[in-house]
Amino acid sequence: MAGGLTLLMAVGVGTGAQTALARRHVATLPLSPKELHRAAWVLAVVLPLAMLTLARGLGGGWHMLVTDGAEWAFHASAVRVVFDGVLLGLVGAWVVMVPEHRESNVPRDSWFLEHWLALRLVGLVTFMVGPFAVIPRLPATMGEVPPALWLLAVALLGLAVAAFIRPPDAYRRATSPAAAPVPSATVSPSNAVAHARFHGAWALLPGLVRRASLLALGMIIFLVFVQQDKDVITIWRPFDPALTTLRFMTTICGPMLMVIGLLPGLGNRLSLLKWLPLSSGRAALILGLAPGATPVIFWMMLLMIHVVFSAQWPGALHLGLLVAFIGAASLVDALGVKTGSSLMKLAIGAPLLLVYAYGMDNHRVLMAAVVEHWSPPLAGLACLGLGVLVNFHSVTRSHRSSRVFRFGRTDLPQGAQ
């Protein structure tokens, strides 16, 4: 589990290159498409691999210092290193070959745009579930690797290398924003129906629900992979009355805690909310409620799974934990918007997972008493209120939010903007 989490963090660093190298950030820099392409590969593949190698080296040195008579050890087999390289090579291919769907100069009939939802789902499942599904089953030595696995690894690595050799069309762009192609003004019938159906702040809802649904589905698939070898698989009946609140928290809510600092919200649409005919209070309320979409959709998927596999209505919905997650997600997102950095948002959410892990390791009885008490939902409501207040300050008085309104971004610091 620790190895999978470490690799997942490295993958997150690699996928962040997609945002850092988006056209709207670097269009004014004197960079050629070839330089952009090379920079994407350095950030998406070389940097995460260097981070993993350094972390393992430091881990071996720390183990030698704290253990009497122990020698320095590199905590990864050669097979594991090859797997890390293949996975991060695929991350690099994903970053450089799949352009952002908001790019103004990507053709509207592009194959990537036509299959955008399917590609996002495949990428999410591969990068989130892959390490936890593959690492425990890797052979111990190179000699034990079967020929079929070698063939698969070579094929996947060839796919990544092909993306490295051929720069995608997304990087073949003008160096001046004035010379960039203007997107077509035509609207397809489906988009016309969507625009007629949603107005104002509601027009932002479909994209938010789509991102939240993909993330919730990824967490469900992750739970299926993790629990498939266990004696008791709780994911098929998550709301069983015999399942205690602590057991539900331990076996079902782990992925939610893992990604609490990555839940999608409307912070990156803050400048757009400013232009809509909304009061500051209503804009702050919308910003505060948006991160709760993922916990709500996650609970709805769990409910559907329970009804399908048990053919009966659940006896315990654990709505108190749902309210607590909504409040925690709202406060973490609000503080992330305040800092103006998605990386800081992730750092703010990480202590929740650390506190939970510490409590389960050393104070399980106390954790059981806390999660089964009546206070977690009240704490969630209090966090939701604090999140709305923080968002109200961001909308009205924050100096950083004024930069957000000027530049239209909340996930980059002032220097990068």
Coordinates of C-alpha atoms in Angstrom, one line a residue:
M1 CA 0.0 0.0 0.0
A2 CA 2.8 2.4 0.9
G3 CA 4.6 1.7 -2.4
G4 CA 1.4 2.3 -4.4
L5 CA 0.7 5.6 -2.6
T6 CA 4.3 6.7 -3.2
L7 CA 4.1 5.9 -6.9
L8 CA 0.6 7.6 -7.1
M9 CA 2.2 10.8 -5.7
A10 CA 4.9 10.6 -8.3
V11 CA 2.3 10.1 -11.1
G12 CA 0.5 13.2 -9.7
V13 CA 3.6 15.2 -10.1
G14 CA 3.9 14.0 -13.7
T15 CA 0.3 14.8 -14.6
G16 CA 0.7 18.3 -13.2
A17 CA 2.9 19.0 -16.3
Q18 CA -0.2 19.0 -18.4
T19 CA -1.5 22.1 -16.6
A20 CA 1.9 23.8 -16.3
L21 CA 2.5 23.4 -20.0
A22 CA -1.0 24.4 -21.2
R23 CA -0.9 26.9 -24.1
R24 CA -2.5 29.7 -22.1
H25 CA 0.4 29.7 -19.6
V26 CA 3.4 29.6 -22.0
A27 CA 2.0 31.2 -25.2
T28 CA 4.0 34.4 -24.4
L29 CA 7.3 32.6 -23.8
P30 CA 9.8 32.2 -26.7
L31 CA 9.5 28.4 -26.8
S32 CA 9.3 26.3 -29.9
P33 CA 7.0 23.2 -30.1
K34 CA 10.1 21.0 -29.8
E35 CA 11.1 22.7 -26.6
L36 CA 7.6 22.4 -25.2
H37 CA 7.6 18.7 -26.1
R38 CA 10.9 18.1 -24.4
A39 CA 9.9 20.1 -21.3
A40 CA 6.7 18.0 -21.0
W41 CA 8.7 14.8 -21.0
V42 CA 11.2 16.1 -18.4
L43 CA 8.4 17.1 -16.0
A44 CA 6.2 14.1 -16.6
V45 CA 8.7 11.3 -16.6
V46 CA 12.3 12.3 -15.6
L47 CA 11.4 14.4 -12.6
P48 CA 9.0 11.8 -11.0
L49 CA 11.6 9.0 -11.6
A50 CA 14.3 11.2 -10.0
M51 CA 12.0 11.9 -7.0
L52 CA 11.3 8.1 -6.6
T53 CA 15.0 7.2 -6.8
L54 CA 16.0 9.9 -4.3
A55 CA 13.3 8.9 -1.9
R56 CA 14.4 5.3 -2.0
G57 CA 18.0 6.2 -1.5
L58 CA 17.1 8.4 1.5
G59 CA 14.8 5.6 2.8
G60 CA 17.7 3.1 2.7
G61 CA 20.0 5.5 4.5
W62 CA 17.4 6.2 7.2
H63 CA 16.8 2.4 7.7
M64 CA 20.6 2.0 8.1
L65 CA 20.7 4.8 10.8
V66 CA 17.8 3.7 12.9
T67 CA 18.4 -0.1 12.7
D68 CA 21.4 -1.6 14.5
G69 CA 23.7 -3.6 12.2
A70 CA 21.6 -2.9 9.1
E71 CA 23.2 -2.1 5.8
W72 CA 22.1 0.4 3.3
A73 CA 19.5 -1.0 1.0
F74 CA 17.6 0.2 -2.1
H75 CA 14.0 -0.6 -1.3
A76 CA 12.9 -1.6 -4.8
S77 CA 13.6 -4.7 -7.0
A78 CA 14.7 -4.4 -10.5
V79 CA 11.3 -5.5 -11.7
R80 CA 9.7 -2.8 -9.6
V81 CA 12.0 -0.1 -11.2
V82 CA 11.0 -1.3 -14.7
F83 CA 7.3 -1.1 -13.8
D84 CA 7.8 2.4 -12.4
G85 CA 9.5 3.5 -15.6
V86 CA 6.8 1.9 -17.8
L87 CA 4.0 3.5 -15.8
L88 CA 5.6 7.0 -15.8
G89 CA 6.4 6.6 -19.5
L90 CA 2.6 6.1 -20.1
V91 CA 2.0 9.2 -17.9
G92 CA 4.3 11.1 -20.2
A93 CA 2.5 9.8 -23.3
W94 CA -0.8 10.8 -21.7
V95 CA 0.4 14.3 -21.0
V96 CA 1.9 15.1 -24.4
M97 CA -0.6 13.3 -26.6
V98 CA -3.9 14.1 -24.9
P99 CA -4.5 17.9 -25.2
E100 CA -6.7 19.8 -22.8
H101 CA -10.2 19.9 -24.3
R102 CA -10.3 23.7 -23.7
E103 CA -7.3 24.3 -26.0
S104 CA -8.5 26.9 -28.5
N105 CA -6.4 25.6 -31.4
V106 CA -7.3 21.9 -31.1
P107 CA -9.5 20.9 -34.1
R108 CA -13.1 20.4 -33.0
D109 CA -13.3 17.1 -34.9
S110 CA -10.1 15.8 -33.2
W111 CA -10.2 12.1 -32.3
F112 CA -9.1 13.0 -28.7
L113 CA -12.1 15.3 -28.2
E114 CA -14.5 12.8 -29.6
H115 CA -13.3 10.2 -27.2
W116 CA -12.4 12.6 -24.3
L117 CA -14.7 11.0 -21.7
A118 CA -13.5 7.5 -22.4
L119 CA -9.9 8.5 -22.4
R120 CA -10.2 10.3 -19.1
L121 CA -11.8 7.2 -17.5
V122 CA -9.1 4.9 -18.9
G123 CA -6.4 7.2 -17.8
L124 CA -7.9 7.6 -14.3
V125 CA -8.3 3.9 -13.8
T126 CA -4.9 3.1 -15.1
F127 CA -3.0 5.6 -13.0
M128 CA -5.0 5.3 -9.8
V129 CA -5.6 1.6 -9.7
G130 CA -2.6 0.3 -11.6
P131 CA 0.0 0.5 -8.9
F132 CA -2.1 -1.1 -6.2
A133 CA -3.2 -3.9 -8.6
V134 CA 0.2 -4.7 -10.1
I135 CA 2.8 -4.1 -7.5
P136 CA 1.8 -6.9 -5.1
R137 CA 1.8 -9.4 -8.1
L138 CA 5.2 -8.4 -9.5
P139 CA 7.8 -11.2 -9.6
A140 CA 10.8 -11.0 -7.2
T141 CA 13.5 -11.2 -9.8
M142 CA 13.9 -10.6 -13.5
G143 CA 14.3 -14.3 -14.2
E144 CA 10.8 -14.9 -13.0
V145 CA 9.2 -12.5 -15.4
P146 CA 7.1 -14.5 -18.0
P147 CA 7.5 -13.8 -21.7
A148 CA 4.0 -12.5 -22.0
L149 CA 4.7 -9.8 -19.3
W150 CA 7.9 -8.8 -21.1
L151 CA 5.9 -8.4 -24.4
L152 CA 3.3 -6.3 -22.7
A153 CA 5.9 -4.1 -21.0
V154 CA 7.8 -3.6 -24.3
A155 CA 4.5 -2.7 -26.1
L156 CA 3.5 -0.1 -23.5
L157 CA 7.0 1.3 -23.4
G158 CA 6.9 1.5 -27.3
L159 CA 3.7 3.5 -27.0
A160 CA 5.3 6.0 -24.7
V161 CA 8.4 6.3 -26.8
A162 CA 6.3 6.9 -29.9
A163 CA 4.7 9.8 -28.1
F164 CA 8.2 11.1 -27.2
I165 CA 9.4 11.0 -30.8
R166 CA 6.4 12.7 -32.5
P167 CA 5.3 16.0 -30.9
P168 CA 1.5 16.3 -30.8
D169 CA -0.5 18.9 -32.7
A170 CA -1.3 20.7 -29.4
Y171 CA 2.4 22.0 -29.3
R172 CA 2.5 23.2 -32.9
R173 CA 1.2 26.6 -32.1
A174 CA 2.0 30.2 -32.8
T175 CA 4.4 31.9 -30.4
S176 CA 2.1 35.0 -30.1
P177 CA -1.3 34.8 -28.5
A178 CA -2.6 37.3 -31.2
A179 CA -1.7 34.9 -33.9
A180 CA -3.4 31.9 -32.3
P181 CA -6.4 30.5 -34.2
V182 CA -9.8 31.8 -33.1
P183 CA -12.1 29.0 -32.1
S184 CA -15.2 28.4 -34.3
A185 CA -18.3 30.2 -33.3
T186 CA -20.6 27.4 -34.5
V187 CA -22.3 25.4 -31.8
S188 CA -23.5 21.9 -32.3
P189 CA -27.1 21.0 -31.6
S190 CA -26.2 19.1 -28.5
N191 CA -24.3 22.1 -27.1
A192 CA -27.2 24.3 -28.1
V193 CA -29.6 22.2 -26.0
A194 CA -27.1 22.3 -23.1
H195 CA -26.8 26.1 -23.2
A196 CA -30.6 26.4 -23.4
R197 CA -31.0 24.1 -20.4
F198 CA -28.4 25.6 -18.1
H199 CA -28.0 29.3 -17.3
G200 CA -25.8 31.3 -15.0
A201 CA -23.9 29.3 -12.4
W202 CA -25.9 26.2 -13.4
A203 CA -23.9 26.2 -16.7
L204 CA -20.9 25.2 -14.6
L205 CA -22.7 22.2 -13.2
P206 CA -22.3 19.6 -16.0
G207 CA -18.5 19.8 -16.1
L208 CA -18.3 19.6 -12.3
V209 CA -20.6 16.6 -12.1
R210 CA -18.6 14.8 -14.9
R211 CA -15.3 15.3 -13.1
A212 CA -16.8 14.2 -9.8
S213 CA -18.4 11.1 -11.4
L214 CA -15.1 10.0 -13.0
L215 CA -13.3 10.4 -9.7
A216 CA -16.0 8.5 -7.7
L217 CA -16.0 5.7 -10.3
G218 CA -12.2 5.5 -10.0
M219 CA -12.5 5.1 -6.2
I220 CA -15.1 2.3 -6.7
I221 CA -12.8 0.5 -9.1
F222 CA -9.9 1.0 -6.7
L223 CA -11.9 -0.6 -3.9
V224 CA -12.9 -3.6 -6.1
F225 CA -9.2 -4.2 -6.9
V226 CA -8.0 -3.8 -3.3
Q227 CA -10.7 -6.1 -1.8
Q228 CA -10.8 -8.9 -4.4
D229 CA -8.3 -11.0 -2.5
K230 CA -9.8 -10.4 0.9
D231 CA -12.0 -12.9 2.9
V232 CA -14.8 -10.3 3.3
I233 CA -15.5 -8.0 0.4
T234 CA -17.5 -5.1 1.8
I235 CA -17.8 -3.1 -1.4
W236 CA -20.7 -5.3 -2.7
R237 CA -22.8 -4.5 0.4
P238 CA -21.3 -1.3 1.8
F239 CA -24.4 -0.3 3.8
D240 CA -24.9 -3.6 5.5
P241 CA -26.4 -3.0 9.0
A242 CA -23.8 -5.5 10.4
L243 CA -21.0 -3.2 9.2
T244 CA -20.0 -0.8 12.0
T245 CA -19.3 2.8 11.3
L246 CA -15.5 2.2 12.0
R247 CA -15.5 -0.8 9.6
F248 CA -17.3 1.3 7.0
M249 CA -14.8 4.1 7.5
T250 CA -11.8 1.7 7.2
T251 CA -12.9 -0.5 4.2
I252 CA -15.0 2.0 2.2
C253 CA -13.9 5.6 2.9
G254 CA -10.1 5.1 2.4
P255 CA -10.0 6.4 -1.2
M256 CA -12.1 9.4 -0.2
L257 CA -9.5 10.3 2.4
M258 CA -6.7 9.7 -0.1
V259 CA -8.1 12.2 -2.6
I260 CA -9.7 14.7 -0.2
G261 CA -7.2 17.4 -1.4
L262 CA -7.9 16.6 -5.1
L263 CA -11.7 16.7 -5.2
P264 CA -12.9 18.8 -8.1
G265 CA -14.5 22.1 -7.3
L266 CA -15.2 25.5 -9.0
G267 CA -12.0 27.2 -7.8
N268 CA -10.6 27.2 -11.3
R269 CA -13.8 29.0 -12.4
L270 CA -13.6 31.8 -9.9
S271 CA -13.0 34.5 -12.5
L272 CA -16.0 33.2 -14.4
L273 CA -18.2 33.3 -11.3
K274 CA -17.1 37.0 -10.9
W275 CA -18.5 37.9 -14.3
L276 CA -21.8 36.1 -13.7
P277 CA -24.7 38.1 -12.3
L278 CA -24.3 36.6 -8.8
S279 CA -24.0 38.2 -5.4
S280 CA -20.8 37.6 -3.5
G281 CA -22.7 35.5 -0.9
R282 CA -24.2 33.3 -3.5
A283 CA -20.9 32.9 -5.4
A284 CA -19.2 31.9 -2.1
L285 CA -22.0 29.4 -1.3
I286 CA -21.7 27.8 -4.8
L287 CA -17.9 27.6 -4.3
G288 CA -18.4 26.0 -0.9
L289 CA -20.9 23.4 -2.0
A290 CA -19.2 22.4 -5.3
P291 CA -16.5 20.1 -3.7
G292 CA -19.3 18.1 -2.0
A293 CA -20.4 16.7 -5.4
T294 CA -17.8 13.9 -5.3
P295 CA -18.8 12.6 -1.8
V296 CA -22.5 12.7 -2.8
I297 CA -22.0 10.9 -6.1
F298 CA -19.7 8.4 -4.3
W299 CA -22.5 7.6 -1.8
M300 CA -25.0 7.3 -4.6
M301 CA -22.8 4.8 -6.4
L302 CA -22.4 2.8 -3.2
L303 CA -26.2 2.9 -2.8
M304 CA -26.7 1.5 -6.3
I305 CA -24.2 -1.2 -5.7
H306 CA -25.8 -2.2 -2.4
V307 CA -29.3 -2.4 -3.9
V308 CA -28.1 -4.4 -7.0
F309 CA -26.1 -7.0 -5.0
S310 CA -28.4 -7.4 -1.9
A311 CA -31.8 -6.7 -3.6
Q312 CA -32.9 -4.7 -0.6
W313 CA -32.8 -1.2 0.8
P314 CA -29.8 -0.5 3.0
G315 CA -30.2 -0.4 6.7
A316 CA -27.4 2.2 7.5
L317 CA -26.5 4.9 5.1
H318 CA -23.9 6.5 7.4
L319 CA -25.1 10.0 6.4
G320 CA -23.2 11.5 9.3
L321 CA -19.9 10.5 7.7
L322 CA -21.2 11.9 4.4
V323 CA -21.9 15.3 6.0
A324 CA -18.4 15.2 7.6
F325 CA -16.7 14.5 4.2
I326 CA -18.7 17.3 2.5
G327 CA -17.6 19.7 5.2
A328 CA -14.0 18.6 5.1
A329 CA -13.9 18.8 1.3
S330 CA -15.4 22.3 1.3
L331 CA -13.0 23.7 3.8
V332 CA -9.9 22.1 2.1
D333 CA -11.1 23.5 -1.3
A334 CA -11.7 26.9 0.2
L335 CA -8.2 27.1 1.7
G336 CA -6.8 25.8 -1.6
V337 CA -8.5 28.6 -3.5
K338 CA -7.3 31.1 -0.9
T339 CA -3.7 30.0 -1.5
G340 CA -4.1 30.0 -5.2
S341 CA -2.4 26.6 -5.7
S342 CA -3.7 23.1 -6.3
L343 CA -0.5 21.7 -4.8
M344 CA -1.2 23.6 -1.5
K345 CA -4.8 22.3 -1.7
L346 CA -3.3 18.8 -1.8
A347 CA -1.0 19.6 1.1
I348 CA -3.9 21.0 3.2
G349 CA -5.9 17.8 2.7
A350 CA -3.1 15.4 3.4
P351 CA -3.1 15.8 7.2
L352 CA -6.6 14.3 7.3
L353 CA -5.3 11.0 6.0
L354 CA -2.3 11.1 8.3
V355 CA -4.4 11.7 11.4
Y356 CA -6.7 8.9 10.4
A357 CA -3.8 6.5 9.8
Y358 CA -2.2 7.4 13.1
G359 CA -5.5 6.9 15.0
M360 CA -6.1 3.5 13.4
D361 CA -2.6 2.4 14.2
N362 CA -2.5 3.5 17.9
H363 CA -5.9 4.5 19.1
R364 CA -8.5 2.3 17.3
V365 CA -10.9 2.3 20.3
L366 CA -10.8 6.1 20.4
M367 CA -11.4 6.3 16.6
A368 CA -14.4 4.0 16.9
A369 CA -15.9 6.2 19.6
V370 CA -15.2 9.3 17.5
V371 CA -16.7 8.1 14.2
E372 CA -19.8 6.7 16.0
H373 CA -20.4 9.8 18.0
W374 CA -22.9 12.5 17.0
S375 CA -20.3 15.2 16.6
P376 CA -18.7 14.3 13.2
P377 CA -21.8 15.6 11.2
L378 CA -21.8 18.8 13.3
A379 CA -18.1 19.2 12.7
G380 CA -18.8 18.7 9.0
L381 CA -21.5 21.5 9.0
A382 CA -19.1 23.8 10.9
C383 CA -16.4 23.1 8.3
L384 CA -18.9 23.8 5.5
G385 CA -19.7 27.1 7.1
L386 CA -16.1 28.0 7.5
G387 CA -15.4 27.1 3.9
V388 CA -18.2 29.4 2.7
L389 CA -16.8 32.2 4.8
V390 CA -13.3 31.7 3.4
N391 CA -14.7 31.7 -0.1
F392 CA -16.6 34.9 0.6
H393 CA -13.4 36.5 1.7
S394 CA -11.7 35.2 -1.5
V395 CA -14.5 36.6 -3.7
T396 CA -14.6 40.0 -2.0
R397 CA -11.4 41.0 -0.3
S398 CA -8.5 38.7 -1.0
H399 CA -5.5 40.2 -2.7
R400 CA -4.7 36.8 -4.2
S401 CA -8.2 36.4 -5.5
S402 CA -7.9 39.7 -7.3
R403 CA -4.9 38.2 -9.2
V404 CA -7.2 35.2 -9.9
F405 CA -9.7 37.6 -11.4
R406 CA -7.1 39.2 -13.6
F407 CA -5.4 36.0 -14.8
G408 CA -8.3 33.6 -14.6
R409 CA -6.3 30.8 -12.8
T410 CA -6.2 29.5 -9.3
D411 CA -3.7 26.6 -9.6
L412 CA -0.5 28.6 -10.2
P413 CA 1.4 31.1 -8.1
Q414 CA 2.0 34.6 -9.1
G415 CA 5.5 33.9 -10.5
A416 CA 4.2 31.2 -12.9
Q417 CA 1.3 33.4 -14.0

